[in-house]
Amino acid sequence: MSLFKRLFNAIKSGSVSDNEWEEIRVSLIESDLGVKLTDELINMAKTTKPADAKEAIMAEVKKWLSKDDRTIKFTPGRTNTILVVGVNGTGKTTSTAKLAFHLKSEKKTILLAAADTFRAAAVEQLQTWADRIGVEVVHGESNADPASVAFSAITKAKEDQIDYLVVDTAGRLHTKENLMQELGKVLRVIEKLSPVDEVLLVIDATTGQNGMNQARVFIEAVGVTGLIITKLDGSAKGGVGMAVEKEFGLPIKYMGSGEQISDLAPFDAERFIEGLLE
């Protein structure tokens, strides 16, 4: 990860030229932190004493983090519904399955809904994961109305007294208006029978600043409550996650770092920030 390692080392050196500051600035922007946050950090760093470098950077970054609760909401005695949203290719369907695995490990009963009906592979993929972790999936015919799948799923979840219904939704952002209408319909159909407790937006950490644009669209359309950042096992440094938290005040709730079903962990702020420096 090491997003701030170069900045940290530069401050510790006690002497940084204008060219070096500009090189660090460019590297932070290219690491998906964005111009606004990068300039805030550089301005702060220029007045920081070398001996205080690590503490000063960590203190500044902590200010960017959301103050909202990072745990998944749970109300005993009824079905708690989670919508997993995001564009295709971010790891949305896999994250849905990983989240189900995580919640099941907490001794909760789970039902999955395959509401990404326009991508046949998504339904098959979710079913394969579900078979592995031992949970049931509600799905419809190919190209079925996603809201009808959601309705069937919440009806079954309530009848069976399931703790969590986790809904994988469509993510065709290239038809943005239609997608948002579809998601809005799914939301309304479920809420006629039971509250929607979480709307988790999946962002690919390698997406770059486009992740900010995705966040803005989904937040406006369906009221996102938290983030899942995926693909942090490669060269991605998590900068876009920090930028989204700072811009929108939304908490990262989970981080995905691999292909295994267990490779989804609750967000640990201290560990994450340490990783940005080491």
Short mmCIF file of C-alpha atoms in Angstrom, two decimals:
data_model
loop_
_atom_site.label_atom_id
_atom_site.label_comp_id
_atom_site.label_asym_id
_atom_site.label_seq_id
_atom_site.Cartn_x
_atom_site.Cartn_y
_atom_site.Cartn_z
CA MET A 1 0.00 0.00 0.00
CA SER A 2 2.44 2.68 1.27
CA LEU A 3 0.54 5.63 -0.16
CA PHE A 4 2.40 8.20 1.97
CA LYS A 5 5.78 6.53 2.32
CA ARG A 6 7.55 8.89 -0.09
CA LEU A 7 6.03 11.92 1.60
CA PHE A 8 6.96 10.59 5.03
CA ASN A 9 10.57 9.93 4.00
CA ALA A 10 10.87 13.35 2.38
CA ILE A 11 9.79 15.14 5.56
CA LYS A 12 12.17 13.03 7.66
CA SER A 13 15.06 14.04 5.41
CA GLY A 14 14.64 17.64 6.59
CA SER A 15 15.37 19.11 3.16
CA VAL A 16 12.93 18.94 0.26
CA SER A 17 13.40 20.92 -2.95
CA ASP A 18 10.51 22.46 -4.91
CA ASN A 19 11.01 19.81 -7.61
CA GLU A 20 10.77 17.02 -5.03
CA TRP A 21 7.59 18.50 -3.57
CA GLU A 22 6.09 18.56 -7.06
CA GLU A 23 7.14 14.96 -7.74
CA ILE A 24 5.52 13.87 -4.46
CA ARG A 25 2.41 15.85 -5.34
CA VAL A 26 2.11 14.15 -8.72
CA SER A 27 2.64 10.70 -7.22
CA LEU A 28 -0.12 11.25 -4.64
CA ILE A 29 -2.54 12.49 -7.27
CA GLU A 30 -1.71 9.49 -9.45
CA SER A 31 -2.34 7.25 -6.43
CA ASP A 32 -5.99 8.35 -6.65
CA LEU A 33 -5.95 10.72 -3.70
CA GLY A 34 -7.07 13.55 -5.95
CA VAL A 35 -5.85 17.14 -6.29
CA LYS A 36 -7.80 18.63 -3.37
CA LEU A 37 -6.66 16.19 -0.68
CA THR A 38 -3.12 16.05 -2.06
CA ASP A 39 -2.71 19.82 -1.85
CA GLU A 40 -4.10 19.86 1.70
CA LEU A 41 -1.60 17.22 2.73
CA ILE A 42 1.38 18.86 0.98
CA ASN A 43 0.64 22.24 2.56
CA MET A 44 0.47 20.62 5.98
CA ALA A 45 3.65 18.60 5.38
CA LYS A 46 5.68 21.69 4.42
CA THR A 47 5.23 23.08 7.94
CA THR A 48 5.85 19.81 9.77
CA LYS A 49 9.03 19.14 11.72
CA PRO A 50 10.92 16.00 10.63
CA ALA A 51 10.65 14.43 14.07
CA ASP A 52 6.87 14.80 14.01
CA ALA A 53 6.34 13.60 10.44
CA LYS A 54 4.59 10.28 11.02
CA GLU A 55 2.33 11.52 13.80
CA ALA A 56 1.42 14.66 11.85
CA ILE A 57 0.47 12.75 8.70
CA MET A 58 -1.53 10.17 10.64
CA ALA A 59 -3.37 12.89 12.55
CA GLU A 60 -4.26 14.69 9.33
CA VAL A 61 -5.48 11.54 7.58
CA LYS A 62 -7.61 10.57 10.59
CA LYS A 63 -9.46 13.87 10.18
CA TRP A 64 -10.52 12.72 6.71
CA LEU A 65 -12.16 9.55 7.96
CA SER A 66 -15.93 9.32 8.38
CA LYS A 67 -17.27 9.48 11.92
CA ASP A 68 -20.18 7.16 11.05
CA ASP A 69 -20.55 3.65 12.46
CA ARG A 70 -18.65 1.06 10.39
CA THR A 71 -20.54 -1.97 11.61
CA ILE A 72 -23.39 -3.51 9.62
CA LYS A 73 -26.75 -2.57 11.11
CA PHE A 74 -28.73 -5.36 12.74
CA THR A 75 -32.15 -5.24 14.36
CA PRO A 76 -33.09 -8.52 16.10
CA GLY A 77 -36.49 -10.04 15.41
CA ARG A 78 -36.81 -9.10 11.75
CA THR A 79 -35.08 -9.45 8.39
CA ASN A 80 -32.31 -6.90 7.87
CA THR A 81 -31.81 -6.04 4.21
CA ILE A 82 -28.54 -5.05 2.54
CA LEU A 83 -28.36 -3.84 -1.07
CA VAL A 84 -24.95 -4.24 -2.70
CA VAL A 85 -24.55 -1.73 -5.53
CA GLY A 86 -21.83 -0.64 -7.92
CA VAL A 87 -20.80 -0.79 -11.56
CA ASN A 88 -20.02 -4.06 -13.28
CA GLY A 89 -16.40 -5.12 -12.92
CA THR A 90 -15.82 -3.77 -9.42
CA GLY A 91 -16.20 -7.17 -7.74
CA LYS A 92 -19.79 -6.48 -6.68
CA THR A 93 -21.16 -10.02 -7.01
CA THR A 94 -18.11 -11.57 -5.37
CA SER A 95 -18.34 -9.01 -2.56
CA THR A 96 -22.00 -9.94 -2.05
CA ALA A 97 -20.98 -13.56 -1.52
CA LYS A 98 -18.05 -12.64 0.72
CA LEU A 99 -20.32 -10.46 2.84
CA ALA A 100 -22.78 -13.34 3.18
CA PHE A 101 -19.93 -15.61 4.28
CA HIS A 102 -18.78 -13.04 6.86
CA LEU A 103 -22.28 -12.56 8.28
CA LYS A 104 -22.87 -16.31 8.39
CA SER A 105 -19.64 -16.69 10.38
CA GLU A 106 -21.31 -14.43 12.97
CA LYS A 107 -24.03 -17.09 13.35
CA LYS A 108 -26.61 -15.15 11.34
CA THR A 109 -29.02 -16.75 8.86
CA ILE A 110 -28.59 -15.45 5.30
CA LEU A 111 -30.63 -15.34 2.11
CA LEU A 112 -29.12 -14.03 -1.14
CA ALA A 113 -31.04 -12.36 -3.97
CA ALA A 114 -29.60 -12.45 -7.50
CA ALA A 115 -31.16 -9.21 -8.77
CA ASP A 116 -28.48 -8.58 -11.41
CA THR A 117 -30.76 -10.34 -13.88
CA PHE A 118 -29.33 -8.71 -17.01
CA ARG A 119 -25.99 -10.46 -16.64
CA ALA A 120 -26.50 -14.21 -16.65
CA ALA A 121 -22.96 -14.79 -15.40
CA ALA A 122 -23.77 -12.81 -12.24
CA VAL A 123 -26.60 -15.17 -11.30
CA GLU A 124 -24.46 -18.23 -11.99
CA GLN A 125 -21.52 -16.76 -10.10
CA LEU A 126 -23.63 -15.94 -7.06
CA GLN A 127 -25.20 -19.41 -7.08
CA THR A 128 -21.75 -21.03 -7.22
CA TRP A 129 -20.56 -18.99 -4.23
CA ALA A 130 -23.80 -19.69 -2.35
CA ASP A 131 -23.42 -23.44 -2.84
CA ARG A 132 -19.92 -23.21 -1.37
CA ILE A 133 -20.96 -21.33 1.74
CA GLY A 134 -24.26 -23.12 2.23
CA VAL A 135 -26.84 -20.39 1.74
CA GLU A 136 -29.89 -20.16 -0.52
CA VAL A 137 -30.30 -17.83 -3.51
CA VAL A 138 -33.53 -16.37 -4.86
CA HIS A 139 -33.32 -15.68 -8.60
CA GLY A 140 -35.60 -15.21 -11.60
CA GLU A 141 -35.46 -15.93 -15.29
CA SER A 142 -32.82 -14.28 -17.47
CA ASN A 143 -33.66 -10.59 -18.02
CA ALA A 144 -36.42 -10.77 -15.42
CA ASP A 145 -37.44 -7.57 -13.66
CA PRO A 146 -34.89 -7.09 -10.82
CA ALA A 147 -37.63 -5.69 -8.59
CA SER A 148 -39.65 -8.90 -8.95
CA VAL A 149 -36.65 -10.91 -7.75
CA ALA A 150 -36.23 -8.52 -4.85
CA PHE A 151 -39.92 -8.85 -3.96
CA SER A 152 -39.74 -12.66 -4.00
CA ALA A 153 -36.58 -12.55 -1.89
CA ILE A 154 -37.86 -10.23 0.84
CA THR A 155 -41.14 -12.16 0.99
CA LYS A 156 -39.27 -15.44 1.50
CA ALA A 157 -36.80 -13.89 3.96
CA LYS A 158 -39.62 -12.63 6.14
CA GLU A 159 -41.56 -15.91 5.97
CA ASP A 160 -38.44 -17.89 6.92
CA GLN A 161 -37.41 -15.35 9.59
CA ILE A 162 -34.00 -14.82 7.98
CA ASP A 163 -31.61 -12.46 9.77
CA TYR A 164 -30.07 -10.90 6.64
CA LEU A 165 -31.23 -10.59 3.04
CA VAL A 166 -28.27 -9.56 0.86
CA VAL A 167 -29.24 -8.35 -2.62
CA ASP A 168 -26.82 -8.28 -5.55
CA THR A 169 -28.01 -5.55 -7.94
CA ALA A 170 -27.34 -4.62 -11.56
CA GLY A 171 -24.43 -2.35 -12.38
CA ARG A 172 -24.72 -1.18 -15.98
CA LEU A 173 -23.53 2.38 -15.52
CA HIS A 174 -23.30 2.97 -19.28
CA THR A 175 -27.13 3.18 -19.15
CA LYS A 176 -27.00 5.34 -16.05
CA GLU A 177 -30.55 6.70 -16.07
CA ASN A 178 -32.15 3.28 -16.58
CA LEU A 179 -29.87 1.68 -13.99
CA MET A 180 -30.77 4.22 -11.35
CA GLN A 181 -34.47 3.82 -12.11
CA GLU A 182 -34.09 0.05 -11.72
CA LEU A 183 -32.24 0.42 -8.40
CA GLY A 184 -34.82 2.88 -7.15
CA LYS A 185 -37.59 0.43 -8.01
CA VAL A 186 -35.80 -2.42 -6.20
CA LEU A 187 -35.45 -0.19 -3.15
CA ARG A 188 -39.11 0.82 -3.15
CA VAL A 189 -40.40 -2.73 -3.63
CA ILE A 190 -38.41 -4.01 -0.65
CA GLU A 191 -39.36 -1.07 1.54
CA LYS A 192 -43.06 -1.83 1.04
CA LEU A 193 -42.46 -4.99 3.09
CA SER A 194 -39.38 -4.26 5.22
CA PRO A 195 -36.77 -1.53 5.77
CA VAL A 196 -33.61 -1.43 3.68
CA ASP A 197 -30.95 -1.21 6.37
CA GLU A 198 -27.77 -0.80 4.34
CA VAL A 199 -26.85 0.22 0.79
CA LEU A 200 -23.20 -0.71 0.31
CA LEU A 201 -21.35 0.71 -2.68
CA VAL A 202 -18.54 -1.46 -4.06
CA ILE A 203 -15.59 0.52 -5.44
CA ASP A 204 -12.61 -1.05 -7.20
CA ALA A 205 -9.45 0.40 -5.63
CA THR A 206 -7.75 0.32 -9.05
CA THR A 207 -10.48 2.47 -10.62
CA GLY A 208 -8.81 5.73 -9.72
CA GLN A 209 -10.68 9.01 -9.48
CA ASN A 210 -13.50 7.55 -11.57
CA GLY A 211 -14.50 5.93 -8.29
CA MET A 212 -15.46 9.41 -7.06
CA ASN A 213 -17.81 9.85 -10.01
CA GLN A 214 -19.37 6.44 -9.39
CA ALA A 215 -19.89 7.28 -5.72
CA ARG A 216 -21.60 10.56 -6.56
CA VAL A 217 -24.07 8.89 -8.96
CA PHE A 218 -25.04 6.08 -6.58
CA ILE A 219 -25.27 8.34 -3.52
CA GLU A 220 -27.71 10.61 -5.34
CA ALA A 221 -29.79 7.67 -6.61
CA VAL A 222 -30.07 5.21 -3.73
CA GLY A 223 -28.72 6.74 -0.52
CA VAL A 224 -25.50 4.80 0.02
CA THR A 225 -24.72 4.06 3.68
CA GLY A 226 -21.19 2.65 3.36
CA LEU A 227 -18.42 1.41 1.10
CA ILE A 228 -16.72 -1.84 0.23
CA ILE A 229 -13.28 -1.25 -1.31
CA THR A 230 -12.07 -4.18 -3.43
CA LYS A 231 -8.84 -5.30 -5.13
CA LEU A 232 -6.48 -3.92 -2.52
CA ASP A 233 -4.19 -6.92 -3.02
CA GLY A 234 -2.50 -5.48 -6.12
CA SER A 235 -0.86 -2.14 -6.80
CA ALA A 236 -3.84 -0.15 -5.54
CA LYS A 237 -3.06 2.07 -2.57
CA GLY A 238 -6.57 2.83 -1.35
CA GLY A 239 -6.38 6.52 -2.19
CA VAL A 240 -9.81 6.62 -3.80
CA GLY A 241 -11.36 5.16 -0.64
CA MET A 242 -9.87 7.96 1.44
CA ALA A 243 -11.04 10.54 -1.09
CA VAL A 244 -14.62 9.22 -1.07
CA GLU A 245 -14.71 9.15 2.73
CA LYS A 246 -13.50 12.75 2.93
CA GLU A 247 -15.77 14.05 0.18
CA PHE A 248 -19.02 12.33 1.12
CA GLY A 249 -18.56 11.36 4.78
CA LEU A 250 -19.33 7.71 4.03
CA PRO A 251 -17.50 5.01 6.01
CA ILE A 252 -15.55 2.19 4.40
CA LYS A 253 -17.17 -0.83 6.08
CA TYR A 254 -15.25 -3.64 4.41
CA MET A 255 -12.05 -4.14 2.45
CA GLY A 256 -11.48 -6.91 -0.09
CA SER A 257 -7.93 -8.08 -0.67
CA GLY A 258 -8.05 -11.37 -2.56
CA GLU A 259 -10.06 -13.98 -4.42
CA GLN A 260 -10.86 -16.30 -1.52
CA ILE A 261 -14.29 -16.24 0.09
CA SER A 262 -12.72 -15.16 3.39
CA ASP A 263 -10.84 -12.24 1.80
CA LEU A 264 -13.22 -9.55 3.05
CA ALA A 265 -12.46 -7.88 6.36
CA PRO A 266 -14.13 -5.16 8.41
CA PHE A 267 -12.35 -1.85 7.95
CA ASP A 268 -9.69 -1.20 10.57
CA ALA A 269 -8.82 2.51 10.52
CA GLU A 270 -5.59 2.27 12.52
CA ARG A 271 -4.27 -0.63 10.48
CA PHE A 272 -5.27 1.02 7.22
CA ILE A 273 -3.51 4.30 8.03
CA GLU A 274 -0.40 2.48 9.26
CA GLY A 275 -0.35 0.65 5.95
CA LEU A 276 -0.37 3.94 4.08
CA LEU A 277 2.87 4.93 5.82
CA GLU A 278 4.82 1.67 5.99
#
